Tab-separated table of C-alpha atoms in Angstrom:
chain	number	residue	atom	x	y	z
A	1	UNK	CA	-73.691	-55.316	89.178
A	2	UNK	CA	-76.562	-55.995	86.945
A	3	UNK	CA	-78.408	-53.207	84.868
A	4	UNK	CA	-81.328	-52.688	84.088
A	5	UNK	CA	-81.628	-51.516	80.002
A	6	UNK	CA	-81.729	-48.059	80.296
A	7	UNK	CA	-79.554	-47.795	83.038
A	8	UNK	CA	-76.848	-50.124	80.739
A	9	UNK	CA	-77.496	-47.367	78.500
A	10	UNK	CA	-76.450	-44.162	80.846
A	11	UNK	CA	-73.705	-45.742	81.648
A	12	UNK	CA	-72.308	-46.938	78.304
A	13	UNK	CA	-72.755	-43.607	76.919
A	14	UNK	CA	-70.658	-41.915	79.964
A	15	UNK	CA	-68.056	-44.148	78.909
A	16	UNK	CA	-67.854	-42.553	76.024
A	17	UNK	CA	-68.080	-39.449	76.805
A	18	UNK	CA	-65.060	-40.427	79.477
A	19	UNK	CA	-62.374	-42.954	78.024
A	20	UNK	CA	-63.840	-42.551	74.675
A	21	UNK	CA	-60.371	-40.921	73.415
A	22	UNK	CA	-58.953	-43.379	75.420
A	23	UNK	CA	-59.889	-46.106	72.124
A	24	UNK	CA	-57.737	-47.137	69.449
A	25	UNK	CA	-57.548	-49.365	66.524
A	26	UNK	CA	-55.177	-51.925	65.546
A	27	UNK	CA	-54.267	-53.776	62.664
A	28	UNK	CA	-51.951	-57.021	62.562
A	29	UNK	CA	-51.532	-59.463	59.933
A	30	UNK	CA	-50.343	-62.894	60.825
A	31	UNK	CA	-50.179	-65.734	58.299
A	32	UNK	CA	-51.170	-62.911	55.321
A	33	UNK	CA	-54.671	-63.219	57.038
A	34	UNK	CA	-55.469	-59.178	58.801
A	35	UNK	CA	-55.764	-59.943	62.145
A	36	UNK	CA	-58.508	-56.897	64.052
A	37	UNK	CA	-57.824	-55.419	67.686
A	38	UNK	CA	-58.156	-52.705	70.031
A	39	UNK	CA	-55.875	-50.942	71.923
A	40	UNK	CA	-56.092	-48.205	75.299
A	41	UNK	CA	-54.152	-45.639	76.589
A	42	UNK	CA	-54.005	-46.497	80.379
A	43	UNK	CA	-52.403	-43.820	83.308
A	44	UNK	CA	-50.933	-45.716	85.483
A	45	UNK	CA	-50.530	-42.698	87.669
A	46	UNK	CA	-49.382	-38.651	88.204
A	47	UNK	CA	-46.386	-39.376	86.514
A	48	UNK	CA	-46.436	-39.226	82.442
A	49	UNK	CA	-44.064	-41.453	82.769
A	50	UNK	CA	-47.043	-44.436	83.580
A	51	UNK	CA	-48.813	-44.263	80.830
A	52	UNK	CA	-49.129	-47.245	78.662
A	53	UNK	CA	-50.988	-48.747	75.618
A	54	UNK	CA	-52.865	-51.751	76.618
A	55	UNK	CA	-53.997	-54.649	74.201
A	56	UNK	CA	-53.994	-58.463	73.652
A	57	UNK	CA	-50.667	-60.385	73.381
A	58	UNK	CA	-51.729	-62.644	70.146
A	59	UNK	CA	-52.237	-59.025	68.311
A	60	UNK	CA	-48.328	-57.977	68.302
A	61	UNK	CA	-45.792	-58.363	67.101
A	62	UNK	CA	-46.732	-59.832	64.100
A	63	UNK	CA	-45.719	-58.150	60.616
A	64	UNK	CA	-47.882	-55.093	59.786
A	65	UNK	CA	-48.718	-53.766	62.922
A	66	UNK	CA	-50.547	-50.797	62.593
A	67	UNK	CA	-52.431	-48.549	65.616
A	68	UNK	CA	-55.441	-46.315	64.192
A	69	UNK	CA	-55.333	-42.933	64.333
A	70	UNK	CA	-58.909	-41.527	64.742
A	71	UNK	CA	-59.322	-36.946	64.355
A	72	UNK	CA	-60.216	-36.865	68.004
A	73	UNK	CA	-57.201	-37.746	69.461
A	74	UNK	CA	-54.966	-36.154	67.940
A	75	UNK	CA	-54.146	-32.662	67.384
A	76	UNK	CA	-53.579	-29.837	65.392
A	77	UNK	CA	-55.773	-31.007	63.150
A	78	UNK	CA	-55.152	-32.355	59.332
A	79	UNK	CA	-51.257	-33.331	60.827
A	80	UNK	CA	-51.627	-36.598	62.010
A	81	UNK	CA	-51.421	-39.572	59.575
A	82	UNK	CA	-53.708	-41.987	59.459
A	83	UNK	CA	-52.042	-44.764	61.299
A	84	UNK	CA	-48.801	-44.844	63.569
A	85	UNK	CA	-46.466	-48.355	61.682
A	86	UNK	CA	-45.483	-50.624	64.834
A	87	UNK	CA	-41.640	-50.800	63.365
A	88	UNK	CA	-41.739	-46.909	64.328
A	89	UNK	CA	-42.423	-46.653	67.992
A	90	UNK	CA	-39.008	-47.166	70.091
A	91	UNK	CA	-39.309	-48.691	72.708
A	92	UNK	CA	-41.720	-51.161	70.727
A	93	UNK	CA	-44.556	-53.971	72.571
A	94	UNK	CA	-43.428	-55.678	75.216
A	95	UNK	CA	-45.267	-58.957	75.080
A	96	UNK	CA	-46.360	-60.787	77.900
A	97	UNK	CA	-48.539	-64.033	76.345
A	98	UNK	CA	-49.161	-66.111	80.011
A	99	UNK	CA	-51.202	-63.448	80.841
A	100	UNK	CA	-52.599	-62.275	77.179
A	101	UNK	CA	-51.329	-58.747	78.151
A	102	UNK	CA	-49.161	-56.290	75.474
A	103	UNK	CA	-47.687	-53.439	76.929
A	104	UNK	CA	-46.219	-50.117	74.934
A	105	UNK	CA	-45.098	-47.429	76.519
A	106	UNK	CA	-45.608	-44.278	75.595
A	107	UNK	CA	-42.739	-42.349	75.348
A	108	UNK	CA	-42.022	-43.516	71.543
A	109	UNK	CA	-45.105	-42.608	70.599
A	110	UNK	CA	-45.370	-39.217	71.986
A	111	UNK	CA	-41.812	-38.651	70.569
A	112	UNK	CA	-43.176	-40.237	67.809
A	113	UNK	CA	-45.631	-37.047	66.969
A	114	UNK	CA	-43.510	-34.318	68.344
A	115	UNK	CA	-41.374	-35.432	65.476
A	116	UNK	CA	-44.214	-35.267	63.171
A	117	UNK	CA	-45.200	-31.876	64.804
A	118	UNK	CA	-48.897	-32.566	66.486
A	119	UNK	CA	-49.599	-34.330	69.332
A	120	UNK	CA	-51.487	-37.017	71.098
A	121	UNK	CA	-55.393	-35.594	72.633
A	122	UNK	CA	-56.478	-38.689	74.602
A	123	UNK	CA	-58.127	-40.036	77.785
A	124	UNK	CA	-56.342	-42.605	79.360
A	125	UNK	CA	-57.891	-45.042	81.724
A	126	UNK	CA	-57.135	-43.684	84.751
A	127	UNK	CA	-55.471	-45.797	87.604
A	128	UNK	CA	-58.327	-45.040	89.870
A	129	UNK	CA	-60.414	-46.915	88.220
A	130	UNK	CA	-58.373	-49.859	87.193
A	131	UNK	CA	-59.947	-53.041	89.261
A	132	UNK	CA	-58.230	-54.442	92.402
A	133	UNK	CA	-58.532	-57.606	93.686
A	134	UNK	CA	-61.292	-56.552	96.043
A	135	UNK	CA	-63.671	-56.022	92.615
A	136	UNK	CA	-62.497	-59.164	90.834
A	137	UNK	CA	-63.971	-61.305	94.057
A	138	UNK	CA	-67.299	-59.561	94.035
A	139	UNK	CA	-68.137	-61.169	90.871
A	140	UNK	CA	-68.887	-64.068	90.610
A	141	UNK	CA	-71.772	-66.858	88.941
A	142	UNK	CA	-74.266	-65.004	88.258
A	143	UNK	CA	-74.004	-63.071	85.580
A	144	UNK	CA	-72.802	-58.949	86.323
A	145	UNK	CA	-73.605	-56.057	82.892
A	146	UNK	CA	-70.118	-55.825	81.210
A	147	UNK	CA	-69.459	-52.947	79.177
A	148	UNK	CA	-66.580	-53.260	76.133
A	149	UNK	CA	-65.579	-49.484	74.171
A	150	UNK	CA	-63.997	-51.553	70.960
A	151	UNK	CA	-63.128	-50.415	67.696
A	152	UNK	CA	-65.166	-53.544	65.756
A	153	UNK	CA	-64.456	-53.649	61.335
A	154	UNK	CA	-67.601	-53.078	59.256
A	155	UNK	CA	-67.785	-54.612	56.261
A	156	UNK	CA	-66.573	-51.107	54.113
A	157	UNK	CA	-63.554	-51.866	56.514
A	158	UNK	CA	-63.736	-49.240	58.811
A	159	UNK	CA	-63.381	-49.187	62.516
A	160	UNK	CA	-65.717	-47.116	64.515
A	161	UNK	CA	-65.680	-46.631	68.246
A	162	UNK	CA	-68.665	-49.079	69.158
A	163	UNK	CA	-69.924	-49.926	72.838
A	164	UNK	CA	-71.365	-53.730	73.423
A	165	UNK	CA	-73.174	-54.616	76.640
A	166	UNK	CA	-72.606	-57.831	78.110
A	167	UNK	CA	-72.773	-59.807	80.748
A	168	UNK	CA	-69.163	-61.368	82.610
A	169	UNK	CA	-68.817	-64.187	85.216
A	170	UNK	CA	-66.318	-65.622	87.412
A	171	UNK	CA	-65.154	-69.036	88.197
A	172	UNK	CA	-62.390	-69.137	90.478
A	173	UNK	CA	-59.456	-66.940	89.169
A	174	UNK	CA	-61.102	-67.044	85.394
A	175	UNK	CA	-63.014	-64.343	84.235
A	176	UNK	CA	-65.356	-64.281	81.370
A	177	UNK	CA	-67.604	-61.979	79.089
A	178	UNK	CA	-70.073	-64.788	78.105
A	179	UNK	CA	-70.790	-64.166	74.616
A	180	UNK	CA	-68.693	-64.478	71.949
A	181	UNK	CA	-68.073	-60.159	70.646
A	182	UNK	CA	-67.478	-59.360	67.271
A	183	UNK	CA	-64.463	-58.762	64.867
A	184	UNK	CA	-62.314	-56.091	66.474
A	185	UNK	CA	-62.568	-56.172	70.309
A	186	UNK	CA	-60.379	-58.189	71.251
A	187	UNK	CA	-57.802	-56.097	73.604
A	188	UNK	CA	-60.599	-53.690	74.246
A	189	UNK	CA	-60.986	-52.630	77.581
A	190	UNK	CA	-63.849	-53.885	79.680
A	191	UNK	CA	-65.514	-52.139	82.658
A	192	UNK	CA	-67.707	-53.555	85.278
A	193	UNK	CA	-70.059	-51.262	87.723
A	194	UNK	CA	-70.135	-52.267	91.624
A	195	UNK	CA	-71.416	-51.401	95.156
A	196	UNK	CA	-68.822	-51.531	97.771
A	197	UNK	CA	-69.246	-52.732	101.223
A	198	UNK	CA	-70.687	-49.039	102.134
A	199	UNK	CA	-72.820	-49.323	98.975
A	200	UNK	CA	-71.115	-47.013	96.685
A	201	UNK	CA	-71.276	-47.572	93.569
A	202	UNK	CA	-68.920	-46.934	91.016
A	203	UNK	CA	-67.012	-48.044	87.792
A	204	UNK	CA	-63.854	-50.314	87.416
A	205	UNK	CA	-61.993	-51.018	84.359
A	206	UNK	CA	-62.226	-54.420	84.765
A	207	UNK	CA	-59.473	-55.598	82.568
A	208	UNK	CA	-58.723	-56.328	78.379
A	209	UNK	CA	-61.304	-58.763	76.197
A	210	UNK	CA	-58.890	-62.277	75.419
A	211	UNK	CA	-59.019	-64.247	72.346
A	212	UNK	CA	-61.852	-66.551	72.852
A	213	UNK	CA	-64.548	-69.238	70.974
A	214	UNK	CA	-68.123	-68.758	72.134
A	215	UNK	CA	-67.294	-66.018	75.013
A	216	UNK	CA	-63.898	-63.945	75.993
A	217	UNK	CA	-61.391	-64.749	78.327
A	218	UNK	CA	-60.761	-60.955	80.718
A	219	UNK	CA	-57.371	-60.363	81.704
A	220	UNK	CA	-57.845	-58.474	85.092
A	221	UNK	CA	-55.652	-55.589	85.957
A	222	UNK	CA	-54.457	-57.474	88.941
A	223	UNK	CA	-52.431	-59.067	86.508
A	224	UNK	CA	-52.616	-56.514	84.084
A	225	UNK	CA	-51.137	-54.277	87.172
A	226	UNK	CA	-48.174	-56.914	87.478
A	227	UNK	CA	-46.643	-56.888	84.639
A	228	UNK	CA	-46.774	-52.868	83.793
A	229	UNK	CA	-43.677	-52.150	86.754
A	230	UNK	CA	-41.354	-54.908	84.373
A	231	UNK	CA	-42.461	-53.467	81.414
A	232	UNK	CA	-38.937	-51.747	79.342
A	233	UNK	CA	-40.336	-47.964	79.221
A	234	UNK	CA	-37.947	-44.991	78.100
A	235	UNK	CA	-36.942	-42.915	80.985
């Protein structure tokens, strides 16, 4: 669904309220260069064991992987560190390069927080809005409004939470954001608004941003869901 600018701004604002605390900055090092991206919490069901952190596979597994923390995602105030090294979390990332996705079961993150005397205060993207195949199928060559929640990279190195309002199209199995996004957006969740066959309008998390030039492929949630059961968890 292609929305008018006022409606797009309304959706962007609501997304920040609903899932703003699901989104975290991620940083790694590849060939001695800093690579910045975004990761987000996803709640796969009512069971806490189903909670995962998701990002793009190319961001993880490299030396220096680090998850940034904002004051709003932890409590009590002033106790959590500014960042969590990926090497501190067990089990670690599971990479699925064929799908472009990396998954981190969050049991290790919660244990790390508990050992440090703090706890997470996040708003995971809920399973109920994760796009199914029917949502993906409704996309086509005509552009739809897309909303990307990410931690961009400012000139001073800060990583503010941002919303990019973009366009998404589908060509066969290929779902793409049509423009190249700023640094820090790879791995971020992509949201769309659609009307179903009954005319009911709903918000969906389409998937996550993958690396690209001149645009970005989207790893859609039908692909992401396929790897979640195989992810080595900590139960």
